[in-house]
mmCIF file of C-alpha atoms in Angstrom:
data_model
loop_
_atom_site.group_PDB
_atom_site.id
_atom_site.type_symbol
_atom_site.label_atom_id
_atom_site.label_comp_id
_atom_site.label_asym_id
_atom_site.label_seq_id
_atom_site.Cartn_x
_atom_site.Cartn_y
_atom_site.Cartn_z
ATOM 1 C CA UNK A 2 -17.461 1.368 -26.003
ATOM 2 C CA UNK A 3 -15.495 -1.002 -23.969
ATOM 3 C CA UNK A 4 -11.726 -1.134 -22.758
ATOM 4 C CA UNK A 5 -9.688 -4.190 -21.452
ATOM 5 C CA UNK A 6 -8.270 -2.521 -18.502
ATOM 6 C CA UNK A 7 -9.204 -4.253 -15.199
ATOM 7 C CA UNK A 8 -8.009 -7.836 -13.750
ATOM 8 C CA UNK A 9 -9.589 -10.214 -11.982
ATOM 9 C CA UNK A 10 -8.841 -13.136 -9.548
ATOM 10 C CA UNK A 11 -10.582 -16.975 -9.430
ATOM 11 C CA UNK A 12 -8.484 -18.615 -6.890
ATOM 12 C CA UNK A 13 -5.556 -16.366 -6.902
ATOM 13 C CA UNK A 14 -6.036 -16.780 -10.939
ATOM 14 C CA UNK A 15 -6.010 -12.865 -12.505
ATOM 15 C CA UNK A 16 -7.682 -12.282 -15.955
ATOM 16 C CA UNK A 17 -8.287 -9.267 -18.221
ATOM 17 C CA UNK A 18 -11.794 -8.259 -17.765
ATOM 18 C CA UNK A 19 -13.489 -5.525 -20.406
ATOM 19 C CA UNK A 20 -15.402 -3.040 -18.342
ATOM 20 C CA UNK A 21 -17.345 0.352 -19.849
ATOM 21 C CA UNK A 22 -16.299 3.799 -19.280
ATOM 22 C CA UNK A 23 -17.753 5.060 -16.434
ATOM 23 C CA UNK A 24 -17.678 2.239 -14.380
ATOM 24 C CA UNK A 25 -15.959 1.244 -10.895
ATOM 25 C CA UNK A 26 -12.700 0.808 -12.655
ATOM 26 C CA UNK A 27 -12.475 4.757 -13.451
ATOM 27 C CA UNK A 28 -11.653 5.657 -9.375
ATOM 28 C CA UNK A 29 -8.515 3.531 -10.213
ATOM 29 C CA UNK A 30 -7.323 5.408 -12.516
ATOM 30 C CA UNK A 31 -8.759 8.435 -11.216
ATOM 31 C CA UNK A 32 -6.601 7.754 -8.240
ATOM 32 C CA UNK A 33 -3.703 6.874 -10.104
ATOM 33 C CA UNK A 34 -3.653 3.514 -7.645
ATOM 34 C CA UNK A 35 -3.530 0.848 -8.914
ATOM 35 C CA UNK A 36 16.530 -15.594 8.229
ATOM 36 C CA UNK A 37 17.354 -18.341 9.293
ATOM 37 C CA UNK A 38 20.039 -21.589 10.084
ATOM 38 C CA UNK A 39 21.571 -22.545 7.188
ATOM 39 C CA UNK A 40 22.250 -26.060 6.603
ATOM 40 C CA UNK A 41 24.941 -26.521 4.548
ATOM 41 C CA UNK A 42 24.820 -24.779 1.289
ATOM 42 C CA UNK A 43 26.317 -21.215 2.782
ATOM 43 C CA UNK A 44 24.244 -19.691 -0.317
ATOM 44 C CA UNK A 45 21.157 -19.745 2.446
ATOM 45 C CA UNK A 46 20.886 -15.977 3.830
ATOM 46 C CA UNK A 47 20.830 -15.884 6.821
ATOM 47 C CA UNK A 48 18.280 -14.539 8.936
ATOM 48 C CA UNK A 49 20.175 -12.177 11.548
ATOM 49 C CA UNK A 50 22.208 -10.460 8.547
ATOM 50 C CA UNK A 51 18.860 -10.268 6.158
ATOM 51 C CA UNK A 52 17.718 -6.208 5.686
ATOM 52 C CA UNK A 53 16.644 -6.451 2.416
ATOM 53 C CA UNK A 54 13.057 -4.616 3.485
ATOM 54 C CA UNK A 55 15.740 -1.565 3.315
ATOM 55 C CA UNK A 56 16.997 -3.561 -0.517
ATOM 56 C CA UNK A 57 13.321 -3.235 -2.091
ATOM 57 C CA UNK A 58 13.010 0.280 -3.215
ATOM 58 C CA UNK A 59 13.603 3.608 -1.594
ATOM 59 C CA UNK A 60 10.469 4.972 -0.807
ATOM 60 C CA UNK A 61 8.265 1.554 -2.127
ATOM 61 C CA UNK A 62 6.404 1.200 0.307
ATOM 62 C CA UNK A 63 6.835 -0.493 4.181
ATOM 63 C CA UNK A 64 5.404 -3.465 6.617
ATOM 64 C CA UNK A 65 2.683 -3.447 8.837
ATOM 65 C CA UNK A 66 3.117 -2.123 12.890
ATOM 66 C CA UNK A 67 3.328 -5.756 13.363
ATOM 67 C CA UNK A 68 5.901 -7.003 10.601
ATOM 68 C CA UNK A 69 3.211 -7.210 8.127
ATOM 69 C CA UNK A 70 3.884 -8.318 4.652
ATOM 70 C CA UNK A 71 1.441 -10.207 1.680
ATOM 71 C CA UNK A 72 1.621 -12.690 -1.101
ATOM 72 C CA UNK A 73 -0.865 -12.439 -4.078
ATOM 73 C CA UNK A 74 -1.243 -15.264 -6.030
ATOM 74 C CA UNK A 75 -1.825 -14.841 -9.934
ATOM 75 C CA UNK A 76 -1.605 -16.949 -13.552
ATOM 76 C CA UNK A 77 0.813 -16.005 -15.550
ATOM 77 C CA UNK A 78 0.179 -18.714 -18.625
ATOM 78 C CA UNK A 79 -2.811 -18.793 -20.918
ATOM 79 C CA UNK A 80 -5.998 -20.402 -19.597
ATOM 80 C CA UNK A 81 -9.453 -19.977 -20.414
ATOM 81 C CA UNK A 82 -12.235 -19.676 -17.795
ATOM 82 C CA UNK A 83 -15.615 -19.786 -19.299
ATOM 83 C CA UNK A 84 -14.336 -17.675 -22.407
ATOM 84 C CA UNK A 85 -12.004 -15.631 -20.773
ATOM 85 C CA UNK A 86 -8.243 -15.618 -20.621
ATOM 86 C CA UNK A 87 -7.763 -15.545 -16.946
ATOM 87 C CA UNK A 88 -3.733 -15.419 -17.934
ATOM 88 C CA UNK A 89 -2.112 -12.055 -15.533
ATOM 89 C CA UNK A 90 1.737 -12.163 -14.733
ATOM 90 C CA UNK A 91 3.854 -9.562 -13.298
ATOM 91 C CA UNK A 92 4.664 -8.724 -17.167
ATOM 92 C CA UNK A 93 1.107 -7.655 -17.887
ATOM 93 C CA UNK A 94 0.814 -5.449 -14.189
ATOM 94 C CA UNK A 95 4.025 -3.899 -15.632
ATOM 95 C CA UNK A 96 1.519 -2.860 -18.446
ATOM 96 C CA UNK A 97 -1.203 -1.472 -16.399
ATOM 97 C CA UNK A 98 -1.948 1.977 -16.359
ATOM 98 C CA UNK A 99 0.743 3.087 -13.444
ATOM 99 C CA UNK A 100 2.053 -0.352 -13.255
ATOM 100 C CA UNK A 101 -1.291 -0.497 -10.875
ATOM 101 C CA UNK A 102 -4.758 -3.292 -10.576
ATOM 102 C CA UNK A 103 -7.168 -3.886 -8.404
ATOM 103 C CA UNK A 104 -7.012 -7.154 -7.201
ATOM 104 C CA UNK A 105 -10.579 -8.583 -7.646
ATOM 105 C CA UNK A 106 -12.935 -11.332 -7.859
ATOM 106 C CA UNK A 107 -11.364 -13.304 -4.514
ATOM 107 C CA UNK A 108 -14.573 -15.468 -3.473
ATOM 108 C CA UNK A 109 -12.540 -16.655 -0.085
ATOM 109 C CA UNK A 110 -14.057 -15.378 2.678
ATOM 110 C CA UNK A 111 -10.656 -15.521 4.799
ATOM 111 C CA UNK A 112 -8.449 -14.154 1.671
ATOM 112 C CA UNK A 113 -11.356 -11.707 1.973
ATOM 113 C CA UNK A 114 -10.697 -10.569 5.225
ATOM 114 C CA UNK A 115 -7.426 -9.872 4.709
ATOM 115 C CA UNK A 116 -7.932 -7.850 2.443
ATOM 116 C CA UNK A 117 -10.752 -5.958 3.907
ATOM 117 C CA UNK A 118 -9.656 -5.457 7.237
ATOM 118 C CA UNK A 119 -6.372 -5.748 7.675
ATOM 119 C CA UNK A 120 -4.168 -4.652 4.589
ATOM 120 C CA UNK A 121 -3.363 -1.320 4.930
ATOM 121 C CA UNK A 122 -1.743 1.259 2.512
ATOM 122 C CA UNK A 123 2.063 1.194 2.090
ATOM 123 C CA UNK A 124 2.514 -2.217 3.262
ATOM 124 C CA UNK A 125 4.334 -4.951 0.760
ATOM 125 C CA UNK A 126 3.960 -7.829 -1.024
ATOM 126 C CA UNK A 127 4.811 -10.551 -3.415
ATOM 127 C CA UNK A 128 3.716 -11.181 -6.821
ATOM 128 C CA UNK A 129 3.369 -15.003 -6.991
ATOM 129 C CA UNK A 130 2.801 -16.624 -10.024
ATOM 130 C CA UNK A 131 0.514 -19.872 -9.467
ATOM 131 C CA UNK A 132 -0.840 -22.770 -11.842
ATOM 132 C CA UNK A 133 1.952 -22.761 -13.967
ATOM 133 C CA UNK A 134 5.187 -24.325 -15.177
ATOM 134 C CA UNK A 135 7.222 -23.551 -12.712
ATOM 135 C CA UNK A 136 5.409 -21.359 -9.702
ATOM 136 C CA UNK A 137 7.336 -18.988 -7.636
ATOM 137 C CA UNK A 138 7.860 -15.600 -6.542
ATOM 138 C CA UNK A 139 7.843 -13.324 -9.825
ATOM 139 C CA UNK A 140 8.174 -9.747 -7.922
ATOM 140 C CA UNK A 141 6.959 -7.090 -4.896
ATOM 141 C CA UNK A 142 3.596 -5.083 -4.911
ATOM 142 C CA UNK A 143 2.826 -1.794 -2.845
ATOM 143 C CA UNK A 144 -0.954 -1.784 -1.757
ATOM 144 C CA UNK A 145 -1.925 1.424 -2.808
ATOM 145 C CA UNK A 146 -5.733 1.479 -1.668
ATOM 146 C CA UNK A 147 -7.075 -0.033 1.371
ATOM 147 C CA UNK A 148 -10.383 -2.695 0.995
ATOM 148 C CA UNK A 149 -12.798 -1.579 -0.890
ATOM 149 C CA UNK A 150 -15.901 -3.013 -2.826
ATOM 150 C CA UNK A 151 -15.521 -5.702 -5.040
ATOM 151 C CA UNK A 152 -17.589 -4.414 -8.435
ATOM 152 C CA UNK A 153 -17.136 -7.722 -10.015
ATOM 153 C CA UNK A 154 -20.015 -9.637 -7.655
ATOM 154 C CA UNK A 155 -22.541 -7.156 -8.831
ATOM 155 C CA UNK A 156 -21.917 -7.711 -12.629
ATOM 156 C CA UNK A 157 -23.886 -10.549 -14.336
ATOM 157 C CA UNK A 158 -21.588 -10.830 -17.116
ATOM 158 C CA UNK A 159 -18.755 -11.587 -14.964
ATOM 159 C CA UNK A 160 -17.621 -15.267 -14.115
ATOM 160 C CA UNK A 161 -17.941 -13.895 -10.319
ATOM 161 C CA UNK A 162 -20.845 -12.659 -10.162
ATOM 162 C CA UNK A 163 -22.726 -13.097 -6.670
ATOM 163 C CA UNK A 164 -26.433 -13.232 -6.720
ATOM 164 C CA UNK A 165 -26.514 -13.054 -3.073
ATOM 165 C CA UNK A 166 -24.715 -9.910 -2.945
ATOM 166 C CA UNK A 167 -26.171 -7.328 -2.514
ATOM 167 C CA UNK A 168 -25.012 -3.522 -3.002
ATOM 168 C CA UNK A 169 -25.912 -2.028 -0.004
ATOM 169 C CA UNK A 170 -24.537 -5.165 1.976
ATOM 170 C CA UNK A 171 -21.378 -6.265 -0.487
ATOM 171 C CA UNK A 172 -19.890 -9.639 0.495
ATOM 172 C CA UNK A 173 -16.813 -9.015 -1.350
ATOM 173 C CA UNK A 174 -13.509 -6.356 -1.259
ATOM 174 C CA UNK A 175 -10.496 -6.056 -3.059
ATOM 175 C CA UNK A 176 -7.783 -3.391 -2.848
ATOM 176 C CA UNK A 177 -5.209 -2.319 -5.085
ATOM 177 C CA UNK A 178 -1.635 -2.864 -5.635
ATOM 178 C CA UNK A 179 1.167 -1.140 -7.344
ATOM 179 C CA UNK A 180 4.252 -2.879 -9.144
ATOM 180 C CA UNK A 181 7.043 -2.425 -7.239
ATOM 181 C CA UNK A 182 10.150 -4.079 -8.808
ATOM 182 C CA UNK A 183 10.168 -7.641 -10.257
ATOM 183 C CA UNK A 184 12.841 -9.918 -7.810
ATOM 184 C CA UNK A 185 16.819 -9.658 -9.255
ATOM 185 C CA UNK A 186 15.912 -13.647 -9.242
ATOM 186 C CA UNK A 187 12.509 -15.863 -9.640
ATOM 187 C CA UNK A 188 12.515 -17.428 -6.685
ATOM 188 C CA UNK A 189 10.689 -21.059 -7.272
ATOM 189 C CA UNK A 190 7.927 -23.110 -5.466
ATOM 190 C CA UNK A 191 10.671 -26.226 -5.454
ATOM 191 C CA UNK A 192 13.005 -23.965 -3.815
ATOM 192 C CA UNK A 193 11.027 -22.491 -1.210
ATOM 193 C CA UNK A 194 9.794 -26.034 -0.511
ATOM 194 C CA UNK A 195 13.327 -27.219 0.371
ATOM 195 C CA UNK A 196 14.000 -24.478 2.736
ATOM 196 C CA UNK A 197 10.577 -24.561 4.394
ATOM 197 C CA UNK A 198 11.618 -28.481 4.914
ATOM 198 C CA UNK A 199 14.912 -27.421 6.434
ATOM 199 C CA UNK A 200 13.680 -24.648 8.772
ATOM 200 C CA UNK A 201 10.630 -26.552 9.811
ATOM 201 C CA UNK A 202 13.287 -28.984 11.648
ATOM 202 C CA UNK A 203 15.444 -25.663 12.381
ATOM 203 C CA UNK A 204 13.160 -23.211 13.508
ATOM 204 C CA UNK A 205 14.157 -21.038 10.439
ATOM 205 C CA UNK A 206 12.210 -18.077 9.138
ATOM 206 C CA UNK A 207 10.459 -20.501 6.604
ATOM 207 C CA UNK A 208 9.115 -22.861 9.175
ATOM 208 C CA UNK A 209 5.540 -21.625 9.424
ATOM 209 C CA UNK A 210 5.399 -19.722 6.352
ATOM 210 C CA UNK A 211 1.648 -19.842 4.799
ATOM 211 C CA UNK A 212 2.652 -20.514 1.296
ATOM 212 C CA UNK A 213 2.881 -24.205 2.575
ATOM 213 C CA UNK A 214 1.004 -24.267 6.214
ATOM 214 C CA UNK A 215 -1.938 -22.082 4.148
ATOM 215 C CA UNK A 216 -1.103 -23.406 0.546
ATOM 216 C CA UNK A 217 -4.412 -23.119 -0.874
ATOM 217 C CA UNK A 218 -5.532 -19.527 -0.245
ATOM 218 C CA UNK A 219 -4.606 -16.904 -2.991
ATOM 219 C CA UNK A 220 -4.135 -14.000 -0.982
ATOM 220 C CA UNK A 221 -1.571 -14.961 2.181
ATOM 221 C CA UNK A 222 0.087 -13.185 5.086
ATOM 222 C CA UNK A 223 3.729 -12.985 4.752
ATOM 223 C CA UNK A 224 5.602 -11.696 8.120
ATOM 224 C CA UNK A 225 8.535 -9.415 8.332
ATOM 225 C CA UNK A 226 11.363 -12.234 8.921
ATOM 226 C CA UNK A 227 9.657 -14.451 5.705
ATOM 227 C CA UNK A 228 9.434 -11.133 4.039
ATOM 228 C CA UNK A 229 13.473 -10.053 4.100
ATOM 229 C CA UNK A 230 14.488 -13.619 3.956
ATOM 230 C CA UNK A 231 12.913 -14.312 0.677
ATOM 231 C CA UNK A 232 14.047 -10.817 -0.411
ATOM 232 C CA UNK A 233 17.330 -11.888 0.641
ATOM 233 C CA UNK A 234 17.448 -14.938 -1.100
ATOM 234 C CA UNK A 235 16.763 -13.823 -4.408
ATOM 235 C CA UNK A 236 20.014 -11.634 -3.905
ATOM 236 C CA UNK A 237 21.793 -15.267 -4.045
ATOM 237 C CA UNK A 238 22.262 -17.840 -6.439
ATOM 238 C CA UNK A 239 19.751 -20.933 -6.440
ATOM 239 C CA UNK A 240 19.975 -22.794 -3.441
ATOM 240 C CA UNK A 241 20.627 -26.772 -4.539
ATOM 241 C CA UNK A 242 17.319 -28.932 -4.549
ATOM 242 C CA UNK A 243 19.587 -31.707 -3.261
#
């Protein structure tokens, strides 16, 4: 007997994955885991007033010792990877059992280490939907379980299998994360892009953020400053393109 329970990620690309009882997805359960310059616009918050860590949730969750904040990257359309719908959006985490996944199948060896050594429980991040119409910031995650091994590299069946991984030397961790809240406001790709032009002239709170210095990895380091801006900005009306 099998269940569609579990998600998986290709790329920053999360899919439903059918896994038996009794297997590695169980402990999830079991744990019940799963500022800036403005330029012109005066909609732009601004980075001395933004405290919207304090705006997220009561109680959600927190940064790092160092400011430390995360952005997951994940589908949210329909696309088929060999057979497999690898579609996940912040609607179908809302669906999980305790609005809560484990964030598997990442086969980047720095998105990797992130995850393995330096995430660490409590600390926030963004839901990011990727690949899509229109890509952007969908919501905030809670990690709710420190790295951990990756089951999916073991499993042949799996479109990530690893046959050079072995279990008593695993190549691959995930952890898990916890819906938090979806953003009062999708905050999109195009916009972000605009204001990481601006403060990458200005010295702004965007200007070295690794959504665009780091675009390709799925799983990115977000500081505190990036964090509450972006937070902050999806308190505000959309910032003109223009």
């Amino acid at each position: 007997m099998v269940r569609t329970s579990l998600f998986y990620t290709y790329h920053g690309r999360l899919a439903l994955l059918k896994m038996p009882r009794g297997s590695a997805s169980s402990s999830r359960q079991a744990a019940k885991r799963k500022a800036s310059s403005s330029t012109g616009t005066g909609d732009e918050p601004s980075a001395k007033r933004s405290k919207s860590s304090s705006k997220v949730e009561e109680g959600a969750g927190s940064v790092g010792a160092e400011g430390q904040c995360w952005l997951f990257k994940s589908e949210p359309e329909t696309r088929i990877e060999k057979g497999v719908d690898v579609k996940f959006g912040i609607d179908d985490l809302a669906k999980e059992p305790d609005q809560t996944g484990c964030w598997d199948g990442v086969r980047n060896y720095q998105a990797r280490n992130f995850m393995r050594d330096r995430m660490r429980i409590g600390e926030l991040g963004f839901f990011y939907h990727s690949n899509c119409k229109e890509p952007g910031i969908a919501g905030i995650v809670r990690i709710v379980k420190e790295g951990y091994t990756d089951h999916t590299q073991f499993d042949r069946s799996d479109v990530h299998y690893d046959p050079k991984s072995k279990k008593e030397d695993p190549k691959w961790f995930m952890v898990d994360v916890k819906l938090v809240r979806k953003l009062k406001r999708f905050v999109p790709l195009s916009e972000l892009k605009v204001i990481f032009q601006k403060h990458s002239k200005s010295g702004g709170p965007l200007a070295k953020v690794a959504l665009f210095c780091s675009a390709r990895l799925s799983v990115q380091p977000v500081t505190q400053a990036e964090f509450d801006f972006i937070v902050e900005l999806s308190e505000t009306k959309k910032i003109a393109d223009n």
